[in-house]
């Protein structure tokens, strides 16, 4: 199954046979004071700089989150989306819990965006899916509902099924729904990653849809988090994940290596191209 | 299925539910001039130093290879084995293509050793399996035969079956055979790792035996080899590999992270213990 996103002129395909898709996670002020301050001042130059770094490091899509407490996201999200689509030609992933901000951003976003996210809660399904349908977007469906995040793969898979069913009722086809099985930290529960990996396999087998993962929660509270995050990326990709919201600066080369090992990179061309295009050292980190 | 190796007093178990077993690869003079020279001079102090580094970095077993052109390995392999078993209490993996050297080393090795290796060639089966049986050892079976290394998972799996059958005929039970599906470099053939991963899954499904992998060939000729080797380790472990001949200094923490993510490390205890015991920087490398 193929999920297609579009910018003004570019198309990004998510499927199990192509290169794994990297959604750059850095345009998100959570825990980033400098970005939060820039957004509050309406200073989009800094946002642009972060975006440029993510694109240079190999992001295929950009996640856009402007969630700063007190900030008018209904005004800010479309402003940032407009700036990004004027400056960068890659599809966007609109990351907001506010349906008004989402709709305002949809109006100005070119192409076909990915909405981040809907979940199995009645309130979320009712608010988000109609907007996804109206703008012919794709959406990330999180496997949680009014009872929280289930502890077992079967119940998470059932929530994925519910989201897909409710989407279908509105005329949203399954290729426009990317399921995110969620991952909790293995620091708190050593079976946490295993539950996610099992959910990925179950959802792939039952519904055949694309799978997104967030690849940094898993290591929360542990030392050497990058090592754990890398291992998790490889395991999740092998289990069937097809895209991740993650940091291409840190994990881009590792993801390309995994694609290569899974036979998705003829002549190692993409791995070597990526290596040549990116210095070993990380670019200066935005604070 | 559980493969058990023993030193004088310690037992190491290889199975799919326990921690992944690391066989330290560094006592091998191939491409290491300083070690080759030390062996030629009969200077075992340097071998001891390498062994100590491997053990400190988390090796569960030590691979022992003394293959230097012109060196009398029938004399040297047992000498090194004796020195190692006097100084380190962990099982050994005897790595030689010479049956005479193997048998001479078997006579002095305490406990239960792993023999590296037999393969599907008639000559190899006839020479190695009787020694494995006579000393109640375990053996690594490489999936190659008189026709070389097959390009497809099915033929490699058939060779694994042949090795297991010939072992059974001599009274060697399947838990004493660890299959190594072999891996060629993805630099030359971008499907190479995929064939190995498929072979691991097939062999596990058909025979349920333990699987060893060598984790550094895969990246030969590519830049940033460690990145590729790490990704391969995670993928192979998930596919069903249960031990690897590899460098614990480089990959120990990554392997512990993979065990943790696969739900084999309650409370992340082993990961954190490993992290605390090993400085982030690599110990000084033996040349």
Coordinates of C-alpha atoms in Angstrom, one line a residue:
Chain A
X1 CA 0.0 0.0 0.0
X2 CA 1.3 3.4 -0.9
X3 CA 0.7 6.7 0.9
X4 CA 1.5 9.7 -1.3
X5 CA 2.3 13.1 0.1
X6 CA 2.9 16.2 -2.0
X7 CA 4.5 19.6 -1.8
X8 CA 4.2 22.2 -4.6
X9 CA 6.2 20.0 -7.1
X10 CA 7.5 17.0 -5.2
X11 CA 5.9 13.7 -4.3
X12 CA 7.0 11.5 -1.4
X13 CA 5.8 7.9 -1.4
X14 CA 5.6 5.8 1.7
X15 CA 5.6 2.1 1.2
X16 CA 7.3 -1.1 2.3
X17 CA 9.5 -1.4 -0.8
X18 CA 10.9 2.1 -1.1
X19 CA 13.4 3.9 1.1
X20 CA 12.2 4.5 4.7
X21 CA 10.7 8.0 5.0
X22 CA 12.1 10.4 7.5
X23 CA 9.8 13.1 8.9
X24 CA 12.1 15.7 10.5
X25 CA 10.9 16.3 14.0
X26 CA 12.8 19.5 15.0
X27 CA 10.2 22.2 14.3
X28 CA 8.7 21.6 17.7
X29 CA 9.1 23.9 20.6
X30 CA 8.5 21.3 23.3
X31 CA 11.6 21.4 25.4
X32 CA 13.3 23.9 23.1
X33 CA 13.4 27.3 24.7
X34 CA 15.0 29.1 21.8
X35 CA 12.4 27.9 19.3
X36 CA 9.6 28.7 21.8
X37 CA 10.9 32.2 22.2
X38 CA 11.3 32.7 18.4
X39 CA 7.7 31.6 17.8
X40 CA 6.4 33.9 20.6
X41 CA 8.3 36.8 19.0
X42 CA 6.9 35.8 15.6
X43 CA 10.5 35.4 14.4
X44 CA 10.3 32.9 11.6
X45 CA 14.0 33.2 10.6
X46 CA 15.0 30.7 13.3
X47 CA 12.3 28.3 12.2
X48 CA 13.6 28.6 8.7
X49 CA 17.1 27.8 9.9
X50 CA 16.0 24.6 11.7
X51 CA 14.0 23.6 8.6
X52 CA 17.1 24.1 6.4
X53 CA 19.2 21.9 8.7
X54 CA 16.5 19.1 8.7
X55 CA 16.3 19.3 4.9
X56 CA 20.1 19.2 4.5
X57 CA 20.3 16.2 6.8
X58 CA 17.9 14.2 4.6
X59 CA 14.3 14.9 5.9
X60 CA 11.7 13.7 3.4
X61 CA 8.9 15.6 5.2
X62 CA 8.9 18.3 7.9
X63 CA 6.8 17.9 11.0
X64 CA 5.4 21.4 12.0
X65 CA 4.4 22.0 15.6
X66 CA 4.0 25.5 17.0
X67 CA 2.7 24.4 20.4
X68 CA 3.8 27.1 22.8
X69 CA 1.5 27.7 25.8
X70 CA -0.4 31.0 25.3
X71 CA 0.5 31.3 21.6
X72 CA -2.3 31.7 19.1
X73 CA -1.7 28.6 17.0
X74 CA -4.7 29.3 14.7
X75 CA -2.7 32.3 13.5
X76 CA 0.8 30.9 13.9
X77 CA 0.5 27.4 12.3
X78 CA -0.6 28.7 8.9
X79 CA 2.0 31.5 9.0
X80 CA 4.8 28.9 9.6
X81 CA 3.3 26.6 7.0
X82 CA 3.3 29.4 4.4
X83 CA 6.9 30.3 5.2
X84 CA 8.0 26.7 4.9
X85 CA 6.2 26.1 1.6
X86 CA 7.6 29.3 0.1
X87 CA 11.2 28.2 1.1
X88 CA 11.3 24.5 1.0
X89 CA 9.8 22.1 -1.6
X90 CA 8.9 19.1 0.5
X91 CA 5.6 17.9 2.0
X92 CA 4.6 18.9 5.5
X93 CA 3.2 17.0 8.4
X94 CA 0.9 19.3 10.4
X95 CA 1.3 18.5 14.1
X96 CA -1.4 20.1 16.3
X97 CA -4.0 19.0 18.7
X98 CA -6.2 22.0 17.8
X99 CA -8.6 21.3 14.9
X100 CA -9.0 25.1 14.2
X101 CA -5.3 25.5 13.8
X102 CA -5.2 22.4 11.6
X103 CA -7.9 23.7 9.3
X104 CA -6.3 27.1 9.1
X105 CA -3.0 25.5 8.1
X106 CA -4.7 23.2 5.6
X107 CA -6.0 26.2 3.7
X108 CA -2.6 27.5 3.0
X109 CA -0.6 24.3 2.6
X110 CA 0.1 23.3 -1.0
X111 CA -0.1 19.7 -2.2
X112 CA -1.1 16.9 0.1
X113 CA -0.2 17.0 3.7
X114 CA 0.1 14.4 6.5
X115 CA -2.0 15.3 9.6
X116 CA -0.4 14.5 12.9
X117 CA -2.6 13.1 14.4
X118 CA -6.0 11.4 15.1
X119 CA -6.5 8.7 17.7
X120 CA -9.2 6.3 18.7
X121 CA -10.9 8.7 21.1
X122 CA -14.4 9.6 19.9
X123 CA -13.7 13.3 20.3
X124 CA -10.5 13.1 18.1
X125 CA -12.2 10.9 15.4
X126 CA -15.1 13.4 15.2
X127 CA -12.9 16.5 15.0
X128 CA -10.0 15.4 12.8
X129 CA -11.2 12.9 10.2
X130 CA -13.7 15.3 8.5
X131 CA -10.9 17.9 8.0
X132 CA -8.6 15.1 6.6
X133 CA -11.4 14.2 4.2
X134 CA -12.3 17.7 3.2
X135 CA -8.7 18.5 2.2
X136 CA -7.8 15.1 0.8
X137 CA -5.0 14.8 3.3
X138 CA -3.4 11.7 4.9
X139 CA -3.4 11.2 8.6
X140 CA -1.4 9.5 11.3
X141 CA -3.6 7.3 13.5
X142 CA -2.3 6.7 17.1
X143 CA -3.3 3.5 18.7
X144 CA -4.8 4.9 21.9
X145 CA -8.4 5.8 22.8
X146 CA -10.6 7.0 25.7
X147 CA -9.0 4.3 27.9
X148 CA -5.5 5.4 27.2
X149 CA -2.7 3.4 25.6
X150 CA -3.3 -0.4 25.8
X151 CA -0.6 -2.6 27.2
X152 CA -1.0 -5.4 24.6
X153 CA -0.6 -5.5 20.8
X154 CA -4.0 -7.0 20.2
X155 CA -5.9 -4.0 21.7
X156 CA -3.7 -1.5 20.0
X157 CA -4.3 -3.3 16.7
X158 CA -8.1 -3.2 17.4
X159 CA -7.8 0.6 17.8
X160 CA -6.0 0.8 14.5
X161 CA -8.9 -1.1 13.0
X162 CA -11.4 1.3 14.5
X163 CA -9.6 4.3 13.1
X164 CA -9.4 2.7 9.7
X165 CA -13.1 1.9 9.8
X166 CA -14.2 5.3 10.8
X167 CA -11.9 6.8 8.1
X168 CA -13.4 4.5 5.5
X169 CA -17.0 5.6 6.5
X170 CA -16.0 9.2 5.6
X171 CA -14.5 8.0 2.3
X172 CA -10.8 8.2 3.5
X173 CA -9.1 5.2 1.9
X174 CA -6.7 3.1 4.0
X175 CA -3.6 4.4 2.1
X176 CA -4.4 7.8 3.5
X177 CA -4.1 6.5 7.1
X178 CA -0.7 5.8 8.6
X179 CA -0.9 3.9 11.8
X180 CA 1.4 4.9 14.7
X181 CA 1.5 2.0 17.2
X182 CA 3.1 4.2 19.9
X183 CA 6.1 3.3 22.0
X184 CA 6.7 3.9 25.7
X185 CA 10.1 3.8 27.3
X186 CA 11.8 0.5 28.0
X187 CA 13.3 2.3 31.0
X188 CA 10.0 2.0 32.8
X189 CA 8.7 -1.3 31.3
X190 CA 11.2 -3.6 29.6
X191 CA 8.4 -5.1 27.5
X192 CA 7.4 -1.7 26.1
X193 CA 9.3 -1.9 22.8
X194 CA 8.3 -5.5 22.3
X195 CA 4.6 -4.6 22.5
X196 CA 5.2 -1.9 19.8
X197 CA 7.1 -4.2 17.5
X198 CA 4.4 -6.8 17.8
X199 CA 1.7 -4.2 17.1
X200 CA 3.6 -3.2 14.0
X201 CA 3.6 -6.8 12.7
X202 CA -0.1 -7.3 13.6
X203 CA -1.2 -4.1 11.9
X204 CA 0.8 -4.8 8.8
X205 CA -0.6 -8.3 8.6
X206 CA -4.2 -7.4 9.3
X207 CA -4.5 -4.1 7.4
X208 CA -1.4 -3.7 5.2
X209 CA -1.3 0.0 5.9
X210 CA 1.8 2.1 6.4
X211 CA 3.3 2.5 9.9
X212 CA 4.9 5.5 11.5
X213 CA 7.0 5.4 14.6
X214 CA 8.4 8.0 17.0
X215 CA 11.9 6.8 17.7
X216 CA 13.0 8.7 20.8
X217 CA 10.5 8.1 23.5
X218 CA 11.7 4.5 23.7
X219 CA 14.9 5.4 25.4
X220 CA 13.6 8.0 27.9
X221 CA 15.5 7.7 31.2
X222 CA 18.3 5.5 30.0
X223 CA 21.9 6.3 29.4
X224 CA 23.3 6.4 25.8
X225 CA 19.9 7.1 24.4
X226 CA 21.1 7.3 20.8
X227 CA 22.3 3.6 20.9
X228 CA 18.8 2.5 22.1
X229 CA 17.0 4.7 19.5
X230 CA 19.2 3.3 16.7
X231 CA 18.6 -0.3 17.6
X232 CA 14.8 0.5 17.9
X233 CA 14.8 2.0 14.5
X234 CA 16.3 -1.1 12.9
X235 CA 14.0 -3.4 14.7
X236 CA 10.9 -1.3 13.9
X237 CA 11.8 -1.0 10.2
X238 CA 12.3 -4.8 10.0
X239 CA 9.0 -5.4 11.7
X240 CA 7.3 -3.2 9.1
X241 CA 7.4 0.5 10.0
X242 CA 7.7 2.6 6.9
X243 CA 8.3 6.1 8.2
X244 CA 9.4 7.8 11.5
X245 CA 9.2 11.2 13.0
X246 CA 12.8 11.5 14.1
X247 CA 16.0 13.5 13.8
X248 CA 17.7 13.0 10.4
X249 CA 20.9 14.6 11.7
X250 CA 21.3 11.8 14.3
X251 CA 19.7 8.9 12.6
X252 CA 19.8 9.5 8.8
X253 CA 22.8 7.4 8.0
X254 CA 21.7 4.6 10.3
X255 CA 18.3 4.5 8.5
X256 CA 20.0 4.4 5.1
X257 CA 22.2 1.5 6.4
X258 CA 19.1 -0.4 7.5
X259 CA 17.4 0.2 4.1
X260 CA 20.5 -1.2 2.4
X261 CA 20.6 -4.3 4.6
X262 CA 17.0 -5.0 3.9
X263 CA 17.7 -5.0 0.2
X264 CA 16.0 -1.7 -0.6
X265 CA 19.1 0.2 -2.0
X266 CA 20.5 -1.1 -5.2
X267 CA 24.3 -0.9 -5.4
X268 CA 24.2 0.9 -2.0
X269 CA 23.7 4.0 -4.1
X270 CA 21.5 5.8 -1.6
X271 CA 23.7 4.9 1.4
X272 CA 26.8 6.2 -0.3
X273 CA 25.1 9.3 -1.7
X274 CA 23.8 10.1 1.8
X275 CA 27.2 9.5 3.3
X276 CA 28.9 11.8 0.7
X277 CA 26.3 14.5 1.2
X278 CA 26.5 14.6 5.0
X279 CA 29.6 15.2 7.0
X280 CA 30.2 12.7 9.9
X281 CA 30.0 15.4 12.5
X282 CA 26.5 16.7 13.3
X283 CA 25.7 20.2 12.1
X284 CA 25.6 22.7 14.9
X285 CA 22.5 21.9 17.0
X286 CA 19.7 24.3 17.3
X287 CA 19.3 24.7 21.1
Chain B
X1 CA 16.8 -25.1 21.9
X2 CA 19.7 -24.5 24.2
X3 CA 23.4 -24.8 23.3
X4 CA 25.6 -25.1 26.4
X5 CA 29.3 -24.3 26.5
X6 CA 31.5 -24.6 29.5
X7 CA 34.8 -23.4 30.8
X8 CA 36.4 -24.8 34.0
X9 CA 33.6 -23.5 36.2
X10 CA 31.3 -21.4 34.0
X11 CA 28.4 -22.3 31.8
X12 CA 27.2 -20.2 28.9
X13 CA 23.8 -20.9 27.4
X14 CA 22.8 -19.9 23.9
X15 CA 19.1 -19.7 23.3
X16 CA 16.5 -17.4 21.9
X17 CA 15.2 -16.2 25.3
X18 CA 18.4 -15.4 27.0
X19 CA 20.8 -12.5 26.4
X20 CA 22.5 -12.6 23.0
X21 CA 25.9 -14.3 23.3
X22 CA 29.0 -12.4 22.2
X23 CA 32.0 -14.4 21.0
X24 CA 35.0 -12.1 21.1
X25 CA 36.7 -12.1 17.7
X26 CA 40.0 -10.4 18.4
X27 CA 42.3 -13.3 19.0
X28 CA 42.8 -13.7 15.3
X29 CA 46.0 -12.6 13.5
X30 CA 44.3 -12.1 10.1
X31 CA 45.2 -8.5 9.2
X32 CA 46.7 -7.8 12.6
X33 CA 50.5 -7.6 12.2
X34 CA 51.3 -7.2 15.9
X35 CA 49.4 -10.3 16.9
X36 CA 50.9 -12.3 14.0
X37 CA 54.4 -11.3 15.1
X38 CA 53.7 -12.1 18.8
X39 CA 52.4 -15.6 17.8
X40 CA 55.5 -16.2 15.6
X41 CA 57.7 -15.2 18.5
X42 CA 55.7 -17.4 20.8
X43 CA 54.9 -14.3 23.0
X44 CA 51.6 -15.1 24.6
X45 CA 51.6 -12.0 26.8
X46 CA 50.1 -10.0 24.0
X47 CA 47.5 -12.6 23.4
X48 CA 46.6 -12.5 27.0
X49 CA 46.3 -8.7 26.9
X50 CA 43.9 -8.9 24.0
X51 CA 41.9 -11.6 25.8
X52 CA 41.7 -9.5 28.9
X53 CA 40.3 -6.5 26.8
X54 CA 37.7 -8.8 25.2
X55 CA 36.6 -10.2 28.5
X56 CA 36.4 -6.7 30.1
X57 CA 34.3 -5.5 27.2
X58 CA 31.7 -8.2 27.8
X59 CA 32.7 -11.3 25.7
X60 CA 30.9 -14.4 26.7
X61 CA 33.2 -16.7 24.8
X62 CA 36.6 -16.2 23.2
X63 CA 37.3 -17.2 19.6
X64 CA 40.8 -18.5 19.3
X65 CA 42.5 -18.4 15.9
X66 CA 46.3 -18.6 15.5
X67 CA 46.4 -18.8 11.7
X68 CA 49.7 -17.3 10.7
X69 CA 51.3 -18.6 7.5
X70 CA 54.2 -20.9 8.3
X71 CA 53.3 -21.2 12.0
X72 CA 53.0 -24.7 13.5
X73 CA 49.3 -24.4 14.6
X74 CA 49.3 -28.0 15.9
X75 CA 51.7 -26.8 18.5
X76 CA 50.5 -23.3 18.9
X77 CA 46.7 -23.7 19.2
X78 CA 46.9 -25.9 22.3
X79 CA 49.5 -23.6 23.9
X80 CA 47.2 -20.6 23.5
X81 CA 44.2 -22.6 24.7
X82 CA 46.1 -23.7 27.7
X83 CA 47.2 -20.1 28.5
X84 CA 43.7 -18.8 28.1
X85 CA 42.1 -21.4 30.2
X86 CA 44.6 -20.8 33.0
X87 CA 43.9 -17.1 33.0
X88 CA 40.3 -16.7 32.0
X89 CA 37.3 -18.6 33.1
X90 CA 35.1 -18.5 30.0
X91 CA 34.4 -21.1 27.3
X92 CA 36.5 -21.1 24.1
X93 CA 35.6 -21.2 20.5
X94 CA 38.4 -23.1 18.6
X95 CA 38.8 -21.5 15.2
X96 CA 41.0 -23.5 12.8
X97 CA 40.7 -25.1 9.4
X98 CA 43.3 -27.8 10.5
X99 CA 41.7 -30.9 12.1
X100 CA 45.1 -31.9 13.7
X101 CA 45.4 -28.5 15.4
X102 CA 41.7 -28.7 16.5
X103 CA 42.2 -32.1 18.0
X104 CA 45.4 -31.1 19.8
X105 CA 43.6 -28.1 21.3
X106 CA 40.6 -30.2 22.3
X107 CA 42.8 -32.4 24.4
X108 CA 43.9 -29.5 26.6
X109 CA 40.7 -27.4 26.6
X110 CA 38.6 -27.7 29.8
X111 CA 34.8 -27.9 29.8
X112 CA 32.8 -27.9 26.5
X113 CA 34.1 -25.9 23.6
X114 CA 32.5 -24.5 20.4
X115 CA 34.3 -25.6 17.2
X116 CA 34.6 -23.0 14.5
X117 CA 33.7 -24.6 12.1
X118 CA 32.4 -27.3 9.9
X119 CA 30.7 -26.7 6.5
X120 CA 28.7 -28.7 4.0
X121 CA 31.8 -29.9 2.0
X122 CA 32.3 -33.7 2.2
X123 CA 35.9 -33.2 3.3
X124 CA 35.0 -30.9 6.1
X125 CA 32.1 -33.0 7.4
X126 CA 34.3 -36.1 7.4
X127 CA 37.2 -34.4 9.1
X128 CA 35.5 -32.2 11.7
X129 CA 32.3 -34.0 12.9
X130 CA 34.1 -37.1 14.4
X131 CA 36.3 -34.8 16.5
X132 CA 33.2 -32.8 17.7
X133 CA 31.6 -36.1 18.7
X134 CA 34.7 -37.6 20.3
X135 CA 35.1 -34.5 22.6
X136 CA 31.4 -33.9 23.1
X137 CA 31.8 -30.3 21.8
X138 CA 29.4 -28.1 19.9
X139 CA 30.2 -26.9 16.4
X140 CA 29.4 -23.9 14.1
X141 CA 28.0 -25.2 10.7
X142 CA 28.6 -22.8 7.8
X143 CA 26.0 -22.9 5.0
X144 CA 28.4 -23.5 2.2
X145 CA 29.5 -26.7 0.4
X146 CA 31.5 -28.0 -2.5
X147 CA 29.7 -25.6 -4.8
X148 CA 30.5 -22.5 -2.7
X149 CA 28.1 -20.1 -1.0
X150 CA 24.7 -20.3 -2.5
X151 CA 22.9 -17.1 -3.5
X152 CA 19.5 -18.0 -2.1
X153 CA 18.1 -18.7 1.4
X154 CA 16.6 -22.1 0.4
X155 CA 19.9 -23.7 -0.7
X156 CA 21.7 -22.3 2.3
X157 CA 19.0 -23.8 4.5
X158 CA 19.3 -27.1 2.7
X159 CA 23.0 -27.2 3.5
X160 CA 22.2 -26.4 7.2
X161 CA 19.9 -29.4 7.0
X162 CA 22.6 -31.6 5.6
X163 CA 25.1 -30.6 8.3
X164 CA 22.5 -31.3 11.0
X165 CA 21.7 -34.7 9.4
X166 CA 25.3 -35.8 9.2
X167 CA 25.9 -34.6 12.8
X168 CA 22.8 -36.6 13.9
X169 CA 24.2 -39.8 12.2
X170 CA 27.3 -39.5 14.4
X171 CA 25.2 -39.0 17.5
X172 CA 25.7 -35.2 17.7
X173 CA 22.4 -33.7 18.8
X174 CA 21.0 -30.5 17.1
X175 CA 21.6 -28.4 20.2
X176 CA 25.3 -29.0 19.6
X177 CA 25.2 -27.5 16.1
X178 CA 25.0 -23.7 15.7
X179 CA 24.3 -22.8 12.1
X180 CA 26.1 -19.8 10.6
X181 CA 24.1 -18.6 7.5
X182 CA 27.1 -16.5 6.3
X183 CA 26.9 -13.0 5.1
X184 CA 28.6 -11.4 2.2
X185 CA 29.1 -7.6 1.8
X186 CA 26.2 -5.4 0.7
X187 CA 28.8 -3.3 -0.9
X188 CA 29.1 -5.9 -3.7
X189 CA 25.6 -7.2 -3.7
X190 CA 22.8 -5.1 -2.2
X191 CA 20.7 -8.2 -1.6
X192 CA 23.5 -10.0 0.4
X193 CA 22.3 -9.2 3.9
X194 CA 18.7 -9.9 2.9
X195 CA 19.6 -13.4 1.8
X196 CA 21.3 -14.0 5.2
X197 CA 18.4 -12.6 7.2
X198 CA 16.0 -14.8 5.2
X199 CA 18.2 -17.8 5.8
X200 CA 18.2 -17.1 9.6
X201 CA 14.4 -17.1 9.6
X202 CA 14.1 -20.3 7.5
X203 CA 16.7 -22.2 9.5
X204 CA 15.0 -21.2 12.8
X205 CA 11.6 -22.2 11.4
X206 CA 12.7 -25.5 10.0
X207 CA 15.2 -26.8 12.5
X208 CA 14.9 -24.5 15.6
X209 CA 18.7 -24.5 16.2
X210 CA 20.9 -21.7 17.4
X211 CA 22.3 -19.2 14.8
X212 CA 25.7 -17.5 14.8
X213 CA 26.6 -14.6 12.6
X214 CA 29.8 -12.8 11.8
X215 CA 28.9 -9.2 11.9
X216 CA 31.7 -7.3 10.1
X217 CA 31.9 -8.8 6.6
X218 CA 28.6 -7.3 5.7
X219 CA 30.0 -3.8 5.5
X220 CA 33.2 -4.5 3.7
X221 CA 34.1 -1.7 1.2
X222 CA 31.5 0.7 2.6
X223 CA 32.1 4.0 4.5
X224 CA 31.1 4.2 8.2
X225 CA 31.2 0.4 8.6
X226 CA 30.3 0.4 12.3
X227 CA 26.9 2.0 11.4
X228 CA 26.2 -0.8 8.9
X229 CA 27.4 -3.5 11.3
X230 CA 25.3 -2.2 14.1
X231 CA 22.1 -2.1 12.0
X232 CA 22.9 -5.6 10.7
X233 CA 23.3 -6.9 14.3
X234 CA 19.9 -5.6 15.3
X235 CA 18.2 -7.1 12.2
X236 CA 19.9 -10.5 12.6
X237 CA 19.0 -10.7 16.3
X238 CA 15.4 -9.9 15.5
X239 CA 15.4 -12.5 12.7
X240 CA 16.6 -15.2 15.1
X241 CA 20.4 -15.1 15.5
X242 CA 21.4 -16.0 19.0
X243 CA 25.2 -15.4 19.0
X244 CA 27.8 -13.5 17.0
X245 CA 31.5 -13.6 16.5
X246 CA 32.2 -9.9 16.8
X247 CA 34.0 -7.2 18.7
X248 CA 32.4 -6.5 22.1
X249 CA 34.3 -3.3 22.5
X250 CA 32.5 -1.8 19.5
X251 CA 29.2 -3.5 19.6
X252 CA 28.6 -4.7 23.2
X253 CA 26.3 -1.8 24.3
X254 CA 24.4 -1.9 21.0
X255 CA 23.7 -5.6 21.5
X256 CA 22.5 -5.1 25.1
X257 CA 20.2 -2.3 23.8
X258 CA 18.8 -4.8 21.2
X259 CA 18.2 -7.4 23.9
X260 CA 16.4 -4.8 26.0
X261 CA 14.2 -3.7 23.1
X262 CA 13.3 -7.3 22.4
X263 CA 12.0 -7.8 25.9
X264 CA 15.0 -9.9 27.1
X265 CA 16.3 -7.7 29.8
X266 CA 14.0 -7.1 32.8
X267 CA 14.2 -3.6 34.3
X268 CA 16.9 -2.9 31.8
X269 CA 19.2 -4.3 34.4
X270 CA 21.7 -5.8 32.0
X271 CA 21.8 -2.8 29.8
X272 CA 22.5 -0.4 32.7
X273 CA 25.0 -2.8 34.3
X274 CA 26.9 -3.0 31.0
X275 CA 26.8 0.7 30.6
X276 CA 28.2 1.3 34.1
X277 CA 30.9 -1.3 33.7
X278 CA 32.2 0.1 30.4
X279 CA 33.4 3.5 29.7
X280 CA 31.9 5.2 26.6
X281 CA 35.4 5.5 25.0
X282 CA 36.8 2.3 23.6
X283 CA 39.7 0.8 25.4
X284 CA 43.0 1.3 23.6
X285 CA 42.9 -0.8 20.5
X286 CA 45.3 -3.6 20.0
X287 CA 46.9 -2.9 16.6

